[in-house]
Amino acid sequence: MTAMTRGSDGLLWLGTEDGLFRFDGISFKRYTPLPGNALLSEHVINVIAAPDGSLWVSYLFGGMSRINGGKVTNYTEREGLGSGQISSLAIDRGVVWLAGTDGVYRVVGSKVDHVDSKGGIPSGSAYGLVLDPSDNLWIPVRGKVMVLPAGQFQFQVATVLSDGKTPACWSTLPDGVRCRDDSGWHAHLRYGNGRVVQTESLDLPSPYNYLSATDGSLWATTYGHGVQRISAAALRTAGPGASVETFDSRNGLASDFAFDVMEDREGSIWVSTDRGLDQFRPKTFHTAAIPPANATTLAKSGRNSQVYFASDRLFSVVDGRITQLTDRLTTDGIRALYSADDGTVWIGVGETLLHFADGKLSKQAMPQDLNGSRKDIQSISEDAQHCIWVYVIRNGLFRLHDGVWVRKGGHAELPDQPQHASMRDHLGNLWFGYLDGGVANISATGQVRVWAPPKGPQIGAVKVFAELGNAVLIGGDEGVVILRDGQFYRLELVDASNLRGVTGLVIASDGDLWINGSMGIVRVPKVELSETLAHPGYKSNFEMFDYHDGVRNTPSPVAGLGSALQGLDGNLYFATRTDLNWIDPRTIRRNAIPPVATVDEVTSDGQTILWPSPTFELRPNPQTIQIRYEGGSLLIPDRVRFRYRLENYDNDWTDAGGRREAYYSKLPPGRYTFQVAAANDAGVWSNRAASVTFTVLPTFVQTIWFKLGVLLGLIALFFLISRIRLNLTKRRIANHMYEILGERQRIARDLHDTLLQSVQALMFKVAVATKKLPPDSAVRPILEATVTQSDQVLLEGRKLIMKLQTKEEPSDALLDTLREVGEELRNTYPSTQFVVDARGSERILSTVVNPELGTIGREALANAFRHADAAHVWLTLDATPEELRLDVRDDGRGIDKEVLTQGYRPGHWGLRNMKERARRLGGHCEITSSPETGTTIEIAIPAFVAYKDAPHGVRERIRKLLG
């Protein structure tokens, strides 16, 4: 790696001999420009980020490029740049400065200017262009160091080297530059108050590059000696003679040949070497290596601030200072350790019980009846009477009182199962945990209670206890439970996989719960723990500490006391197999820098959109859409979490965890906005979500025009079907009407040719016979009256025949006929009022409708007057464009429910005939009735049947739909 810089999105850009790469803390990605754009070369030797988000790069064989997203603007001799190599770049308030074999150039906008003697720069090669924190520009050139003060346009000489060699310079905090040449000359140059001040500088061997970090420390890369660091405190106290801390391949650096060094915005230091990239970040935990052993355990002194821990020997630690108290005691590791109330320490070393008091070790005799090939001491505890309890593997639990060992302390109810952990609480109760997952308790008054499986905590082997107020925390192979009021409640985390192999539990002085387990160290804040106590089953948020934070290795699973505690110095101590780790919970450094989320690329069915613009389009009918995004946090990139949503598709945000890709399948056409936000390792979320908007184009069948065409086709099909159905209905009704008309005409002919002719012949004979009677015959007046009456009957018969010979009449004629019928009925039933209402416009009725509807109306009026016992009868004829309506309504007593339900009265045909006549005309007859409102008969006949002049075309259908 030949060059390195931090982009505006917080990610690293790396120049190499094989091209330009971007690094998100997880993976490297080669820079690929948009089609039609290309870099001048793959051999990048310099890269620098501009405030506007663009990148400037230079190449081994000359030339320079500006990169803005996927677009590349190249600068060569054609743009006024020299043909030589550009060795360094700097950006000052929008002006890009270049230094190389052809001298110094500056780029303002798209214009390239050569800065020569007119600007105060000697001709010739220039290297090491440096912009200091005060925006002064420094250039070493031809045995001199030149400076361009901020805001000025003329370079001036800062210093001249006596040996004529050209030094290298690096920016430093709080101001100025550090310079050094190959002969050993070194100086710190500052510009202020119109002059240059030169002071003595640190002399580091073979520095390749310098970095003044924001914490005040000084970093230097070397060619062959790794990386050197001087802390801020060392710089303040020792000055140029400060002690130097060295990192090389022996302690983890990728190579001793280090080149570039830079600091990211979260405080990490990045170093490029000839074999890769190294990161230095502040450690949250302090660590001290201890002799490795199979078991490492902790014990806290009750009398002083000491914390005891043991691996193969006994140590104490106070404020992070470790003291070895004994020589090596074992090669296998110390399983059991206990700090007694009297300040002494009990140590279980294999089958031997040791007592450490006043700096000396003594051996305590063990029970005489121990047996078996292995009798190692697993746990040690102390009861309220200051008697020691010891569990011996394969032999059981013993209590030491006045030098006498008593099995199970005299409590036969205690389980015989292998025991692992023990604790005495503040009330003097003893707690024992067993490998089968059981728990036992001996109260201060001697009462025993056992929770044997499956009634126990159900966390596998019980490894550790801790107090939580009046509750007890129990840790084991499969998690942590809380025992309160005789009930077990599991401690649930948002990610339960982090509670495995728990061997250490401690409630810190601030109320937070710290857990040491095989997955690392977990901190559960006090507020989350309180929520768990108030609402069992609540999933607590937590903070994870592992190797990223300086925690090395995992705790021993066989230690018998616990691997976590808090000392009186306030530090929290955690034991692992090879190290003692501690932290001051009051001064935990957390990353407060919000990450910058970005959308990297979008892939749709194999088509990749590089550098997606804020809005773009995707091809129709995508089967799979893959959206890749970045978090912009490099401190601990493994812990960066994401959430995203697709507007107009997702109902809510999706928690993606650490996944950096989102997938969508078969998105329908439309406009979508994808948003993504990132949270850093401390859970601080982005200030704003990154977003891109894209449109999924429709296929032809998904376009609005196709849908409109389908809609119009369906409408046309609907009208076609309606027209066909209408024609069929008209034909059916016409057939009925022709049948009715033919039947009426046949009846008329039969009446005329038979009945009327016969009656007329008969009456003619009666008339002849009457004339032959004497004038004074008593019978003659009767026969003459009969003949006269027969003439009237014949006249009415002819009228009836004329009615049977139907013809087209206006609707008003039908109304007049029914009005006459109603008036005659009103004369017969004078207590009933008769009201006639005509609505709509007058229409010519078809030949059949007039008599048929007249018959229905007469029947309805007759029923209303004769049977309803009504005060009012209303007749309404409404000739609308859609239908012809005839309503007969009364306010009488109504029709019986049984008759209304059945549709007719047994032995009567009036109601049935009305409905049948309406049905044959293509209409309907509705009858509603109740004792409170009376009876209403509604007859409706379609316009195309009722009216001779009814329109039947499509325009009328459209008019009806729109009307």
mmCIF file with all atom_site columns, C-alpha atoms in Angstrom, residues 149-216:
data_model
loop_
_atom_site.group_PDB
_atom_site.id
_atom_site.type_symbol
_atom_site.label_atom_id
_atom_site.label_alt_id
_atom_site.label_comp_id
_atom_site.label_asym_id
_atom_site.label_entity_id
_atom_site.label_seq_id
_atom_site.pdbx_PDB_ins_code
_atom_site.Cartn_x
_atom_site.Cartn_y
_atom_site.Cartn_z
_atom_site.occupancy
_atom_site.B_iso_or_equiv
_atom_site.pdbx_formal_charge
_atom_site.auth_seq_id
_atom_site.auth_comp_id
_atom_site.auth_asym_id
_atom_site.auth_atom_id
_atom_site.pdbx_PDB_model_num
ATOM 1  C CA . PRO A 1 149 ? 1.674  31.520 5.227  1.00 0.00 ? 149 PRO A CA 1
ATOM 2  C CA . ALA A 1 150 ? -2.076 31.093 5.364  1.00 0.00 ? 150 ALA A CA 1
ATOM 3  C CA . GLY A 1 151 ? -3.891 33.644 3.212  1.00 0.00 ? 151 GLY A CA 1
ATOM 4  C CA . GLN A 1 152 ? -0.743 34.815 1.385  1.00 0.00 ? 152 GLN A CA 1
ATOM 5  C CA . PHE A 1 153 ? 0.411  34.244 -2.197 1.00 0.00 ? 153 PHE A CA 1
ATOM 6  C CA . GLN A 1 154 ? 4.219  34.336 -1.892 1.00 0.00 ? 154 GLN A CA 1
ATOM 7  C CA . PHE A 1 155 ? 6.406  31.552 -0.486 1.00 0.00 ? 155 PHE A CA 1
ATOM 8  C CA . GLN A 1 156 ? 9.255  32.477 1.847  1.00 0.00 ? 156 GLN A CA 1
ATOM 9  C CA . VAL A 1 157 ? 12.271 30.608 3.154  1.00 0.00 ? 157 VAL A CA 1
ATOM 10 C CA . ALA A 1 158 ? 11.652 28.986 6.534  1.00 0.00 ? 158 ALA A CA 1
ATOM 11 C CA . THR A 1 159 ? 15.092 27.418 7.031  1.00 0.00 ? 159 THR A CA 1
ATOM 12 C CA . VAL A 1 160 ? 18.201 26.522 5.057  1.00 0.00 ? 160 VAL A CA 1
ATOM 13 C CA . LEU A 1 161 ? 20.068 23.295 5.709  1.00 0.00 ? 161 LEU A CA 1
ATOM 14 C CA . SER A 1 162 ? 23.815 23.723 5.997  1.00 0.00 ? 162 SER A CA 1
ATOM 15 C CA . ASP A 1 163 ? 24.577 20.459 4.248  1.00 0.00 ? 163 ASP A CA 1
ATOM 16 C CA . GLY A 1 164 ? 22.358 21.353 1.309  1.00 0.00 ? 164 GLY A CA 1
ATOM 17 C CA . LYS A 1 165 ? 20.274 18.208 1.647  1.00 0.00 ? 165 LYS A CA 1
ATOM 18 C CA . THR A 1 166 ? 16.541 18.369 1.189  1.00 0.00 ? 166 THR A CA 1
ATOM 19 C CA . PRO A 1 167 ? 14.666 17.188 4.287  1.00 0.00 ? 167 PRO A CA 1
ATOM 20 C CA . ALA A 1 168 ? 11.277 15.534 4.643  1.00 0.00 ? 168 ALA A CA 1
ATOM 21 C CA . CYS A 1 169 ? 8.519  17.275 6.630  1.00 0.00 ? 169 CYS A CA 1
ATOM 22 C CA . TRP A 1 170 ? 5.319  16.164 8.314  1.00 0.00 ? 170 TRP A CA 1
ATOM 23 C CA . SER A 1 171 ? 2.430  18.077 9.863  1.00 0.00 ? 171 SER A CA 1
ATOM 24 C CA . THR A 1 172 ? 2.254  17.987 13.631 1.00 0.00 ? 172 THR A CA 1
ATOM 25 C CA . LEU A 1 173 ? -0.090 19.105 16.376 1.00 0.00 ? 173 LEU A CA 1
ATOM 26 C CA . PRO A 1 174 ? -0.801 21.618 17.717 1.00 0.00 ? 174 PRO A CA 1
ATOM 27 C CA . ASP A 1 175 ? 0.974  23.546 14.939 1.00 0.00 ? 175 ASP A CA 1
ATOM 28 C CA . GLY A 1 176 ? 3.884  23.567 12.546 1.00 0.00 ? 176 GLY A CA 1
ATOM 29 C CA . VAL A 1 177 ? 5.817  20.711 10.946 1.00 0.00 ? 177 VAL A CA 1
ATOM 30 C CA . ARG A 1 178 ? 8.530  18.284 11.958 1.00 0.00 ? 178 ARG A CA 1
ATOM 31 C CA . CYS A 1 179 ? 11.398 17.975 9.500  1.00 0.00 ? 179 CYS A CA 1
ATOM 32 C CA . ARG A 1 180 ? 14.349 15.588 9.220  1.00 0.00 ? 180 ARG A CA 1
ATOM 33 C CA . ASP A 1 181 ? 17.050 14.770 6.677  1.00 0.00 ? 181 ASP A CA 1
ATOM 34 C CA . ASP A 1 182 ? 19.214 11.718 6.110  1.00 0.00 ? 182 ASP A CA 1
ATOM 35 C CA . SER A 1 183 ? 22.193 13.220 7.955  1.00 0.00 ? 183 SER A CA 1
ATOM 36 C CA . GLY A 1 184 ? 20.300 13.308 11.254 1.00 0.00 ? 184 GLY A CA 1
ATOM 37 C CA . TRP A 1 185 ? 19.230 16.960 11.250 1.00 0.00 ? 185 TRP A CA 1
ATOM 38 C CA . HIS A 1 186 ? 15.768 17.320 12.788 1.00 0.00 ? 186 HIS A CA 1
ATOM 39 C CA . ALA A 1 187 ? 13.697 20.299 13.818 1.00 0.00 ? 187 ALA A CA 1
ATOM 40 C CA . HIS A 1 188 ? 10.218 21.496 14.705 1.00 0.00 ? 188 HIS A CA 1
ATOM 41 C CA . LEU A 1 189 ? 9.231  24.508 12.546 1.00 0.00 ? 189 LEU A CA 1
ATOM 42 C CA . ARG A 1 190 ? 6.352  26.824 13.400 1.00 0.00 ? 190 ARG A CA 1
ATOM 43 C CA . TYR A 1 191 ? 5.083  29.953 11.667 1.00 0.00 ? 191 TYR A CA 1
ATOM 44 C CA . GLY A 1 192 ? 3.514  32.737 13.669 1.00 0.00 ? 192 GLY A CA 1
ATOM 45 C CA . ASN A 1 193 ? 3.531  36.516 14.025 1.00 0.00 ? 193 ASN A CA 1
ATOM 46 C CA . GLY A 1 194 ? 5.160  36.855 10.606 1.00 0.00 ? 194 GLY A CA 1
ATOM 47 C CA . ARG A 1 195 ? 8.197  34.694 11.328 1.00 0.00 ? 195 ARG A CA 1
ATOM 48 C CA . VAL A 1 196 ? 9.363  31.081 11.535 1.00 0.00 ? 196 VAL A CA 1
ATOM 49 C CA . VAL A 1 197 ? 10.342 29.607 14.902 1.00 0.00 ? 197 VAL A CA 1
ATOM 50 C CA . GLN A 1 198 ? 12.659 26.583 14.909 1.00 0.00 ? 198 GLN A CA 1
ATOM 51 C CA . THR A 1 199 ? 13.005 24.349 17.972 1.00 0.00 ? 199 THR A CA 1
ATOM 52 C CA . GLU A 1 200 ? 14.573 20.978 18.688 1.00 0.00 ? 200 GLU A CA 1
ATOM 53 C CA . SER A 1 201 ? 12.538 17.980 17.585 1.00 0.00 ? 201 SER A CA 1
ATOM 54 C CA . LEU A 1 202 ? 12.436 14.326 18.469 1.00 0.00 ? 202 LEU A CA 1
ATOM 55 C CA . ASP A 1 203 ? 15.031 12.188 16.809 1.00 0.00 ? 203 ASP A CA 1
ATOM 56 C CA . LEU A 1 204 ? 13.363 8.975  15.707 1.00 0.00 ? 204 LEU A CA 1
ATOM 57 C CA . PRO A 1 205 ? 15.326 6.440  13.687 1.00 0.00 ? 205 PRO A CA 1
ATOM 58 C CA . SER A 1 206 ? 14.567 6.395  9.963  1.00 0.00 ? 206 SER A CA 1
ATOM 59 C CA . PRO A 1 207 ? 11.061 7.945  10.072 1.00 0.00 ? 207 PRO A CA 1
ATOM 60 C CA . TYR A 1 208 ? 9.136  7.397  6.881  1.00 0.00 ? 208 TYR A CA 1
ATOM 61 C CA . ASN A 1 209 ? 6.062  9.336  7.973  1.00 0.00 ? 209 ASN A CA 1
ATOM 62 C CA . TYR A 1 210 ? 4.806  11.170 11.051 1.00 0.00 ? 210 TYR A CA 1
ATOM 63 C CA . LEU A 1 211 ? 1.393  11.592 12.599 1.00 0.00 ? 211 LEU A CA 1
ATOM 64 C CA . SER A 1 212 ? 0.384  13.860 15.463 1.00 0.00 ? 212 SER A CA 1
ATOM 65 C CA . ALA A 1 213 ? -2.743 12.182 16.833 1.00 0.00 ? 213 ALA A CA 1
ATOM 66 C CA . THR A 1 214 ? -5.615 14.084 18.388 1.00 0.00 ? 214 THR A CA 1
ATOM 67 C CA . ASP A 1 215 ? -4.831 12.597 21.808 1.00 0.00 ? 215 ASP A CA 1
ATOM 68 C CA . GLY A 1 216 ? -1.446 14.381 21.718 1.00 0.00 ? 216 GLY A CA 1
#
